[in-house]
PDB file of C-alpha atoms in Angstrom:
ATOM      1  CA  SER A 202     -12.824  13.192  19.787  1.00 55.00           C
ATOM      2  CA  LEU A 203     -12.832  14.368  16.190  1.00 63.00           C
ATOM      3  CA  THR A 204      -9.877  16.394  14.964  1.00 61.00           C
ATOM      4  CA  GLY A 205      -9.090  18.436  11.886  1.00 65.00           C
ATOM      5  CA  SER A 206     -11.306  20.340   9.506  1.00 78.00           C
ATOM      6  CA  PRO A 207     -12.660  18.262   6.638  1.00 85.00           C
ATOM      7  CA  VAL A 208     -12.445  19.242   3.007  1.00 87.00           C
ATOM      8  CA  THR A 209     -15.835  19.704   1.340  1.00 88.00           C
ATOM      9  CA  LEU A 210     -16.215  17.702  -1.871  1.00 86.00           C
ATOM     10  CA  LYS A 211     -18.802  16.662  -4.387  1.00 83.00           C
ATOM     11  CA  ILE A 212     -19.216  13.129  -5.710  1.00 79.00           C
ATOM     12  CA  LEU A 213     -18.338  13.423  -9.374  1.00 76.00           C
ATOM     13  CA  GLN A 214     -20.450  11.692 -11.992  1.00 65.00           C
ATOM     14  CA  ASN A 215     -17.788   9.130 -12.739  1.00 60.00           C
ATOM     15  CA  TRP A 216     -20.106   6.662 -14.283  1.00 53.00           C
ATOM     16  CA  VAL A 217     -20.583   6.523 -18.017  1.00 51.00           C
ATOM     17  CA  PRO A 218     -24.217   6.497 -19.172  1.00 48.00           C
ATOM     18  CA  ARG A 219     -24.750   3.578 -21.499  1.00 48.00           C
ATOM     19  CA  VAL A 220     -27.592   2.461 -23.665  1.00 45.00           C
ATOM     20  CA  SER A 221     -27.704  -1.085 -22.375  1.00 42.00           C
ATOM     21  CA  HIS A 222     -30.092  -3.992 -22.458  1.00 42.00           C
ATOM     22  CA  TYR A 223     -29.000  -4.787 -18.907  1.00 44.00           C
ATOM     23  CA  PHE A 224     -30.521  -2.351 -16.462  1.00 47.00           C
ATOM     24  CA  ASP A 225     -28.313  -3.840 -13.747  1.00 62.00           C
ATOM     25  CA  LYS A 226     -24.926  -2.891 -15.233  1.00 77.00           C
ATOM     26  CA  GLU A 227     -23.206   0.310 -14.148  1.00 84.00           C
ATOM     27  CA  HIS A 228     -20.126   1.671 -15.923  1.00 85.00           C
ATOM     28  CA  TYR A 229     -17.599   3.731 -13.951  1.00 90.00           C
ATOM     29  CA  THR A 230     -14.203   5.215 -14.725  1.00 90.00           C
ATOM     30  CA  TYR A 231     -11.543   5.452 -12.016  1.00 92.00           C
ATOM     31  CA  VAL A 232      -7.771   5.783 -12.313  1.00 91.00           C
ATOM     32  CA  GLY A 233      -8.051   5.569 -16.088  1.00 89.00           C
ATOM     33  CA  HIS A 234      -9.868   2.234 -16.071  1.00 91.00           C
ATOM     34  CA  GLN A 235     -13.433   1.534 -17.085  1.00 90.00           C
ATOM     35  CA  ILE A 236     -15.118  -0.593 -14.421  1.00 92.00           C
ATOM     36  CA  VAL A 237     -18.348  -2.444 -15.135  1.00 91.00           C
ATOM     37  CA  ILE A 238     -20.358  -3.350 -12.047  1.00 91.00           C
ATOM     38  CA  GLN A 239     -23.224  -5.794 -12.057  1.00 88.00           C
ATOM     39  CA  GLU A 240     -25.756  -4.913  -9.395  1.00 84.00           C
ATOM     40  CA  SER A 241     -28.281  -7.294  -7.918  1.00 74.00           C
ATOM     41  CA  ILE A 242     -31.674  -6.203  -6.676  1.00 66.00           C
ATOM     42  CA  GLU A 243     -32.002  -9.068  -4.205  1.00 66.00           C
ATOM     43  CA  HIS A 244     -29.462  -7.879  -1.646  1.00 64.00           C
ATOM     44  CA  PHE A 245     -28.555  -4.615   0.082  1.00 61.00           C
ATOM     45  CA  GLY A 246     -24.914  -5.438  -0.530  1.00 60.00           C
ATOM     46  CA  ALA A 247     -25.400  -5.704  -4.256  1.00 67.00           C
ATOM     47  CA  VAL A 248     -26.031  -2.052  -5.085  1.00 77.00           C
ATOM     48  CA  VAL A 249     -23.367   0.657  -5.360  1.00 84.00           C
ATOM     49  CA  TRP A 250     -23.982   3.084  -2.484  1.00 87.00           C
ATOM     50  CA  PRO A 251     -22.683   6.681  -2.395  1.00 92.00           C
ATOM     51  CA  GLY A 252     -20.015   5.976   0.228  1.00 94.00           C
ATOM     52  CA  ALA A 253     -18.210   3.652  -2.205  1.00 95.00           C
ATOM     53  CA  LEU A 254     -18.224   6.352  -4.885  1.00 94.00           C
ATOM     54  CA  ALA A 255     -16.960   8.936  -2.383  1.00 95.00           C
ATOM     55  CA  LEU A 256     -14.074   6.804  -1.086  1.00 97.00           C
ATOM     56  CA  SER A 257     -13.120   5.546  -4.577  1.00 96.00           C
ATOM     57  CA  GLN A 258     -12.933   9.149  -5.752  1.00 95.00           C
ATOM     58  CA  TYR A 259     -10.963  10.221  -2.666  1.00 96.00           C
ATOM     59  CA  LEU A 260      -8.385   7.436  -3.006  1.00 97.00           C
ATOM     60  CA  GLU A 261      -7.945   8.233  -6.696  1.00 96.00           C
ATOM     61  CA  SER A 262      -7.361  11.932  -5.900  1.00 95.00           C
ATOM     62  CA  ASN A 263      -5.139  11.454  -2.819  1.00 96.00           C
ATOM     63  CA  GLN A 264      -2.669   8.788  -3.884  1.00 96.00           C
ATOM     64  CA  GLU A 265       0.255  10.567  -2.228  1.00 95.00           C
ATOM     65  CA  GLN A 266      -1.468  10.812   1.140  1.00 95.00           C
ATOM     66  CA  PHE A 267      -2.838   7.259   0.954  1.00 97.00           C
ATOM     67  CA  ASN A 268      -0.453   5.252  -1.191  1.00 97.00           C
ATOM     68  CA  LEU A 269      -2.005   1.811  -1.586  1.00 97.00           C
ATOM     69  CA  LYS A 270       0.764   0.336  -3.761  1.00 96.00           C
ATOM     70  CA  ASP A 271       1.707  -3.099  -2.395  1.00 96.00           C
ATOM     71  CA  LYS A 272      -0.221  -2.379   0.813  1.00 97.00           C
ATOM     72  CA  LYS A 273      -2.450  -4.994   2.404  1.00 98.00           C
ATOM     73  CA  VAL A 274      -6.042  -3.779   2.228  1.00 98.00           C
ATOM     74  CA  LEU A 275      -9.158  -5.358   3.735  1.00 98.00           C
ATOM     75  CA  GLU A 276     -12.590  -4.183   2.682  1.00 98.00           C
ATOM     76  CA  ILE A 277     -15.427  -5.113   5.012  1.00 97.00           C
ATOM     77  CA  GLY A 278     -18.912  -5.118   3.533  1.00 95.00           C
ATOM     78  CA  ALA A 279     -17.497  -4.934   0.007  1.00 96.00           C
ATOM     79  CA  GLY A 280     -20.914  -5.262  -1.662  1.00 93.00           C
ATOM     80  CA  THR A 281     -20.541  -5.046  -5.433  1.00 93.00           C
ATOM     81  CA  GLY A 282     -16.764  -4.689  -5.154  1.00 96.00           C
ATOM     82  CA  LEU A 283     -16.302  -1.266  -6.777  1.00 96.00           C
ATOM     83  CA  LEU A 284     -14.012   0.080  -4.043  1.00 97.00           C
ATOM     84  CA  SER A 285     -11.961  -3.129  -3.861  1.00 97.00           C
ATOM     85  CA  ILE A 286     -11.479  -2.964  -7.645  1.00 97.00           C
ATOM     86  CA  VAL A 287     -10.294   0.662  -7.384  1.00 97.00           C
ATOM     87  CA  ALA A 288      -7.880  -0.332  -4.579  1.00 97.00           C
ATOM     88  CA  CYS A 289      -6.536  -3.145  -6.818  1.00 96.00           C
ATOM     89  CA  ILE A 290      -5.978  -0.718  -9.682  1.00 95.00           C
ATOM     90  CA  LEU A 291      -4.080   1.493  -7.217  1.00 96.00           C
ATOM     91  CA  GLY A 292      -1.738  -1.447  -6.573  1.00 95.00           C
ATOM     92  CA  ALA A 293      -2.998  -2.880  -3.277  1.00 97.00           C
ATOM     93  CA  HIS A 294      -3.132  -6.508  -2.146  1.00 97.00           C
ATOM     94  CA  VAL A 295      -6.903  -6.564  -1.586  1.00 97.00           C
ATOM     95  CA  THR A 296      -9.084  -8.908   0.437  1.00 98.00           C
ATOM     96  CA  ALA A 297     -12.752  -8.118  -0.250  1.00 98.00           C
ATOM     97  CA  THR A 298     -15.207  -9.528   2.290  1.00 97.00           C
ATOM     98  CA  ASP A 299     -18.947  -9.692   2.744  1.00 95.00           C
ATOM     99  CA  LEU A 300     -21.795 -11.995   3.720  1.00 93.00           C
ATOM    100  CA  PRO A 301     -22.035 -15.403   1.992  1.00 92.00           C
ATOM    101  CA  GLU A 302     -25.067 -14.470  -0.099  1.00 89.00           C
ATOM    102  CA  VAL A 303     -23.243 -11.492  -1.639  1.00 89.00           C
ATOM    103  CA  LEU A 304     -20.004 -13.286  -2.535  1.00 93.00           C
ATOM    104  CA  GLU A 305     -21.050 -14.690  -5.899  1.00 91.00           C
ATOM    105  CA  ASN A 306     -21.830 -11.284  -7.393  1.00 91.00           C
ATOM    106  CA  LEU A 307     -18.835  -9.746  -5.609  1.00 93.00           C
ATOM    107  CA  SER A 308     -16.450 -12.378  -6.995  1.00 95.00           C
ATOM    108  CA  TYR A 309     -17.908 -11.977 -10.477  1.00 93.00           C
ATOM    109  CA  ASN A 310     -17.408  -8.205 -10.498  1.00 94.00           C
ATOM    110  CA  ILE A 311     -13.903  -8.353  -9.052  1.00 95.00           C
ATOM    111  CA  SER A 312     -12.606 -11.085 -11.362  1.00 94.00           C
ATOM    112  CA  ARG A 313     -14.222  -9.518 -14.414  1.00 93.00           C
ATOM    113  CA  ASN A 314     -12.656  -6.113 -13.747  1.00 94.00           C
ATOM    114  CA  THR A 315      -9.194  -7.229 -12.616  1.00 93.00           C
ATOM    115  CA  GLN A 316      -8.365 -10.096 -14.971  1.00 89.00           C
ATOM    116  CA  ASN A 317      -5.719  -9.500 -17.636  1.00 81.00           C
ATOM    117  CA  MET A 318      -4.253  -6.688 -15.577  1.00 80.00           C
ATOM    118  CA  SER A 319      -0.760  -6.671 -14.143  1.00 72.00           C
ATOM    119  CA  MET A 320      -1.915  -6.170 -10.580  1.00 77.00           C
ATOM    120  CA  ASN A 321      -2.007  -8.130  -7.355  1.00 88.00           C
ATOM    121  CA  LYS A 322      -4.728 -10.744  -7.601  1.00 88.00           C
ATOM    122  CA  PRO A 323      -7.533  -9.842  -5.170  1.00 93.00           C
ATOM    123  CA  GLU A 324      -9.020 -12.327  -2.740  1.00 96.00           C
ATOM    124  CA  VAL A 325     -12.746 -12.612  -1.961  1.00 97.00           C
ATOM    125  CA  ARG A 326     -13.697 -14.066   1.415  1.00 97.00           C
ATOM    126  CA  LYS A 327     -16.691 -14.514   3.648  1.00 97.00           C
ATOM    127  CA  LEU A 328     -16.772 -12.301   6.711  1.00 97.00           C
ATOM    128  CA  VAL A 329     -19.739 -12.115   9.039  1.00 95.00           C
ATOM    129  CA  TRP A 330     -19.081  -9.201  11.377  1.00 96.00           C
ATOM    130  CA  GLY A 331     -17.997 -10.308  14.830  1.00 96.00           C
ATOM    131  CA  GLU A 332     -18.071 -14.019  13.980  1.00 96.00           C
ATOM    132  CA  GLY A 333     -15.107 -16.386  13.720  1.00 95.00           C
ATOM    133  CA  LEU A 334     -12.559 -13.595  13.413  1.00 96.00           C
ATOM    134  CA  ASN A 335      -9.802 -15.418  15.304  1.00 95.00           C
ATOM    135  CA  GLU A 336     -10.340 -18.619  13.313  1.00 96.00           C
ATOM    136  CA  ASP A 337     -10.753 -17.096   9.853  1.00 95.00           C
ATOM    137  CA  PHE A 338      -8.403 -14.117  10.161  1.00 96.00           C
ATOM    138  CA  PRO A 339      -5.828 -14.976  12.863  1.00 95.00           C
ATOM    139  CA  VAL A 340      -3.880 -11.929  14.001  1.00 89.00           C
ATOM    140  CA  SER A 341      -0.554 -13.734  13.621  1.00 89.00           C
ATOM    141  CA  THR A 342      -0.928 -13.931   9.830  1.00 91.00           C
ATOM    142  CA  HIS A 343      -3.488 -11.245   8.968  1.00 93.00           C
ATOM    143  CA  HIS A 344      -2.213  -7.712   9.428  1.00 94.00           C
ATOM    144  CA  TYR A 345      -3.663  -4.995   7.219  1.00 97.00           C
ATOM    145  CA  ASP A 346      -2.299  -1.558   6.373  1.00 98.00           C
ATOM    146  CA  PHE A 347      -5.764  -0.266   5.478  1.00 98.00           C
ATOM    147  CA  ILE A 348      -9.311  -1.245   6.424  1.00 98.00           C
ATOM    148  CA  LEU A 349     -11.914   0.143   4.025  1.00 98.00           C
ATOM    149  CA  ALA A 350     -15.625   0.353   4.851  1.00 98.00           C
ATOM    150  CA  THR A 351     -18.376   2.211   3.003  1.00 96.00           C
ATOM    151  CA  ASP A 352     -22.044   2.559   3.921  1.00 94.00           C
ATOM    152  CA  VAL A 353     -21.735  -0.264   6.444  1.00 94.00           C
ATOM    153  CA  VAL A 354     -23.661   1.741   9.036  1.00 94.00           C
ATOM    154  CA  TYR A 355     -27.367   2.023   8.432  1.00 84.00           C
ATOM    155  CA  HIS A 356     -30.487   0.843  10.226  1.00 70.00           C
ATOM    156  CA  HIS A 357     -29.452  -2.724  11.083  1.00 75.00           C
ATOM    157  CA  ALA A 358     -28.927  -4.832  14.168  1.00 81.00           C
ATOM    158  CA  ALA A 359     -25.243  -5.660  13.628  1.00 90.00           C
ATOM    159  CA  LEU A 360     -23.685  -2.335  14.628  1.00 94.00           C
ATOM    160  CA  ASP A 361     -21.988  -3.689  17.761  1.00 95.00           C
ATOM    161  CA  PRO A 362     -20.462  -6.668  15.877  1.00 96.00           C
ATOM    162  CA  LEU A 363     -19.369  -4.221  13.159  1.00 97.00           C
ATOM    163  CA  LEU A 364     -17.580  -2.041  15.704  1.00 97.00           C
ATOM    164  CA  ALA A 365     -15.994  -5.136  17.270  1.00 97.00           C
ATOM    165  CA  THR A 366     -14.799  -6.184  13.803  1.00 98.00           C
ATOM    166  CA  MET A 367     -13.225  -2.766  13.184  1.00 98.00           C
ATOM    167  CA  VAL A 368     -11.510  -2.941  16.576  1.00 97.00           C
ATOM    168  CA  TYR A 369     -10.271  -6.482  15.849  1.00 97.00           C
ATOM    169  CA  PHE A 370      -8.625  -5.555  12.542  1.00 97.00           C
ATOM    170  CA  CYS A 371      -7.277  -2.108  13.484  1.00 97.00           C
ATOM    171  CA  LYS A 372      -3.838  -2.697  14.927  1.00 95.00           C
ATOM    172  CA  PRO A 373      -1.162  -0.072  15.538  1.00 95.00           C
ATOM    173  CA  GLY A 374      -0.180   1.192  12.091  1.00 95.00           C
ATOM    174  CA  THR A 375      -3.517   0.322  10.467  1.00 97.00           C
ATOM    175  CA  VAL A 376      -5.592   3.103   8.916  1.00 98.00           C
ATOM    176  CA  LEU A 377      -9.372   2.666   8.847  1.00 98.00           C
ATOM    177  CA  LEU A 378     -11.104   4.673   6.116  1.00 98.00           C
ATOM    178  CA  TRP A 379     -14.872   4.744   6.548  1.00 98.00           C
ATOM    179  CA  ALA A 380     -17.254   6.600   4.230  1.00 97.00           C
ATOM    180  CA  ASN A 381     -20.940   6.654   5.082  1.00 96.00           C
ATOM    181  CA  LYS A 382     -24.146   8.376   4.117  1.00 95.00           C
ATOM    182  CA  PHE A 383     -25.491   9.760   7.390  1.00 94.00           C
ATOM    183  CA  ARG A 384     -29.249   9.241   7.571  1.00 89.00           C
ATOM    184  CA  PHE A 385     -30.237   8.168  11.082  1.00 89.00           C
ATOM    185  CA  SER A 386     -29.396   9.038  14.667  1.00 91.00           C
ATOM    186  CA  THR A 387     -27.911   5.522  14.922  1.00 91.00           C
ATOM    187  CA  ASP A 388     -25.287   6.563  12.343  1.00 93.00           C
ATOM    188  CA  TYR A 389     -24.151   9.425  14.573  1.00 94.00           C
ATOM    189  CA  GLU A 390     -24.228   7.196  17.650  1.00 95.00           C
ATOM    190  CA  PHE A 391     -21.931   4.750  15.856  1.00 96.00           C
ATOM    191  CA  LEU A 392     -19.594   7.624  14.956  1.00 96.00           C
ATOM    192  CA  GLU A 393     -19.518   8.664  18.615  1.00 96.00           C
ATOM    193  CA  LYS A 394     -18.629   5.118  19.736  1.00 97.00           C
ATOM    194  CA  LEU A 395     -15.924   4.935  17.074  1.00 97.00           C
ATOM    195  CA  SER A 396     -14.505   8.283  18.223  1.00 97.00           C
ATOM    196  CA  ASN A 397     -14.401   7.053  21.831  1.00 96.00           C
ATOM    197  CA  ILE A 398     -12.163   4.141  20.818  1.00 96.00           C
ATOM    198  CA  PHE A 399     -10.015   5.483  17.973  1.00 97.00           C
ATOM    199  CA  ASN A 400      -8.292   8.686  16.982  1.00 97.00           C
ATOM    200  CA  THR A 401     -10.863   9.863  14.463  1.00 97.00           C
ATOM    201  CA  THR A 402     -10.599  12.588  11.809  1.00 96.00           C
ATOM    202  CA  VAL A 403     -13.209  13.710   9.304  1.00 96.00           C
ATOM    203  CA  LEU A 404     -11.196  13.872   6.061  1.00 96.00           C
ATOM    204  CA  ALA A 405     -13.958  14.991   3.731  1.00 96.00           C
ATOM    205  CA  GLU A 406     -17.649  15.768   3.563  1.00 95.00           C
ATOM    206  CA  PHE A 407     -19.881  15.434   0.530  1.00 94.00           C
ATOM    207  CA  PRO A 408     -22.843  17.603   1.634  1.00 91.00           C
ATOM    208  CA  GLU A 409     -25.009  16.942  -1.433  1.00 91.00           C
ATOM    209  CA  SER A 410     -24.902  13.219  -0.678  1.00 92.00           C
ATOM    210  CA  ASN A 411     -24.793  13.501   3.154  1.00 94.00           C
ATOM    211  CA  VAL A 412     -21.602  11.454   3.020  1.00 95.00           C
ATOM    212  CA  LYS A 413     -18.785  11.844   5.533  1.00 96.00           C
ATOM    213  CA  LEU A 414     -15.368  10.246   5.027  1.00 97.00           C
ATOM    214  CA  LEU A 415     -13.482   9.442   8.217  1.00 97.00           C
ATOM    215  CA  LYS A 416     -10.044   8.184   9.072  1.00 98.00           C
ATOM    216  CA  ALA A 417      -9.528   6.265  12.308  1.00 98.00           C
ATOM    217  CA  THR A 418      -6.360   4.912  13.905  1.00 98.00           C
ATOM    218  CA  VAL A 419      -5.609   3.070  17.127  1.00 96.00           C
ATOM    219  CA  ARG A 420      -4.804   5.240  20.127  1.00 91.00           C
ATOM    220  CA  GLU A 421      -1.239   4.591  21.184  1.00 80.00           C
ATOM    221  CA  ASN A 422      -0.964   4.429  24.956  1.00 66.00           C
TER     222      ASN A 422
END
C-alpha cells in the first residue's frame, strides 16, 4: 500500500537554451555543473524523458534526505545518462545500465560530462531486464544503496522482467527511487504490483508533467 502524502512540485526549466548547430544537444545545469547531453533519435533510450529531469531535480534539492556521497548507485534504463551524471556529481559510485544499442551514446555522455572532475569514476554496463542477473551482477559482490529508474514503465512488453529486475537488486537497506510519467493504465498496474511487493511511498508529484516520484524499500518480515 502507498503511504505518506507527496509534495507537489514543478519540473524547473533547468536546461539552458543554446543557439547550436546541433539540434541533438541539450544543455542542463544541476548542482552547479553544466551538463551537455547528446540525444539520439534512433532509440527510445536516447532522449531525455521528464522522469529523469524530475528525479535529477529532486536529488539536487534533497541531498540531506538522500545523501548519495560515496553510496553505490545503480541506474537501470539510464538512457542518455543525465541522471547518472547528476548522481556522480553528488558523489555516488554510479553504475549506469541500459540495452546494448544505447550504451555507445550513454558512455559518450557520461565520460564527456564527468571527465576532469574529482569524482568517483562511473561505470557503464549492459543490462537487459530479467536476463543474466546472477551471472552479470552476482549478489555476493553487487549490493547497491540506491536503485534509480526513470520513465522505465511505458507501453512495452518487458514490464514483468523489469519488476523482476527491481526485486533482484532491492535488498534490505536498498532504496529504489522511481520517477515516471503516468500515461497508460499499464503504468498504474505496474505501480500496483510494485506496491504489493515493496513498501512504497509517493515522495513527489509533478502534475504539469504527469510525473510521480516514488520510493520503494523491501518489506522486512
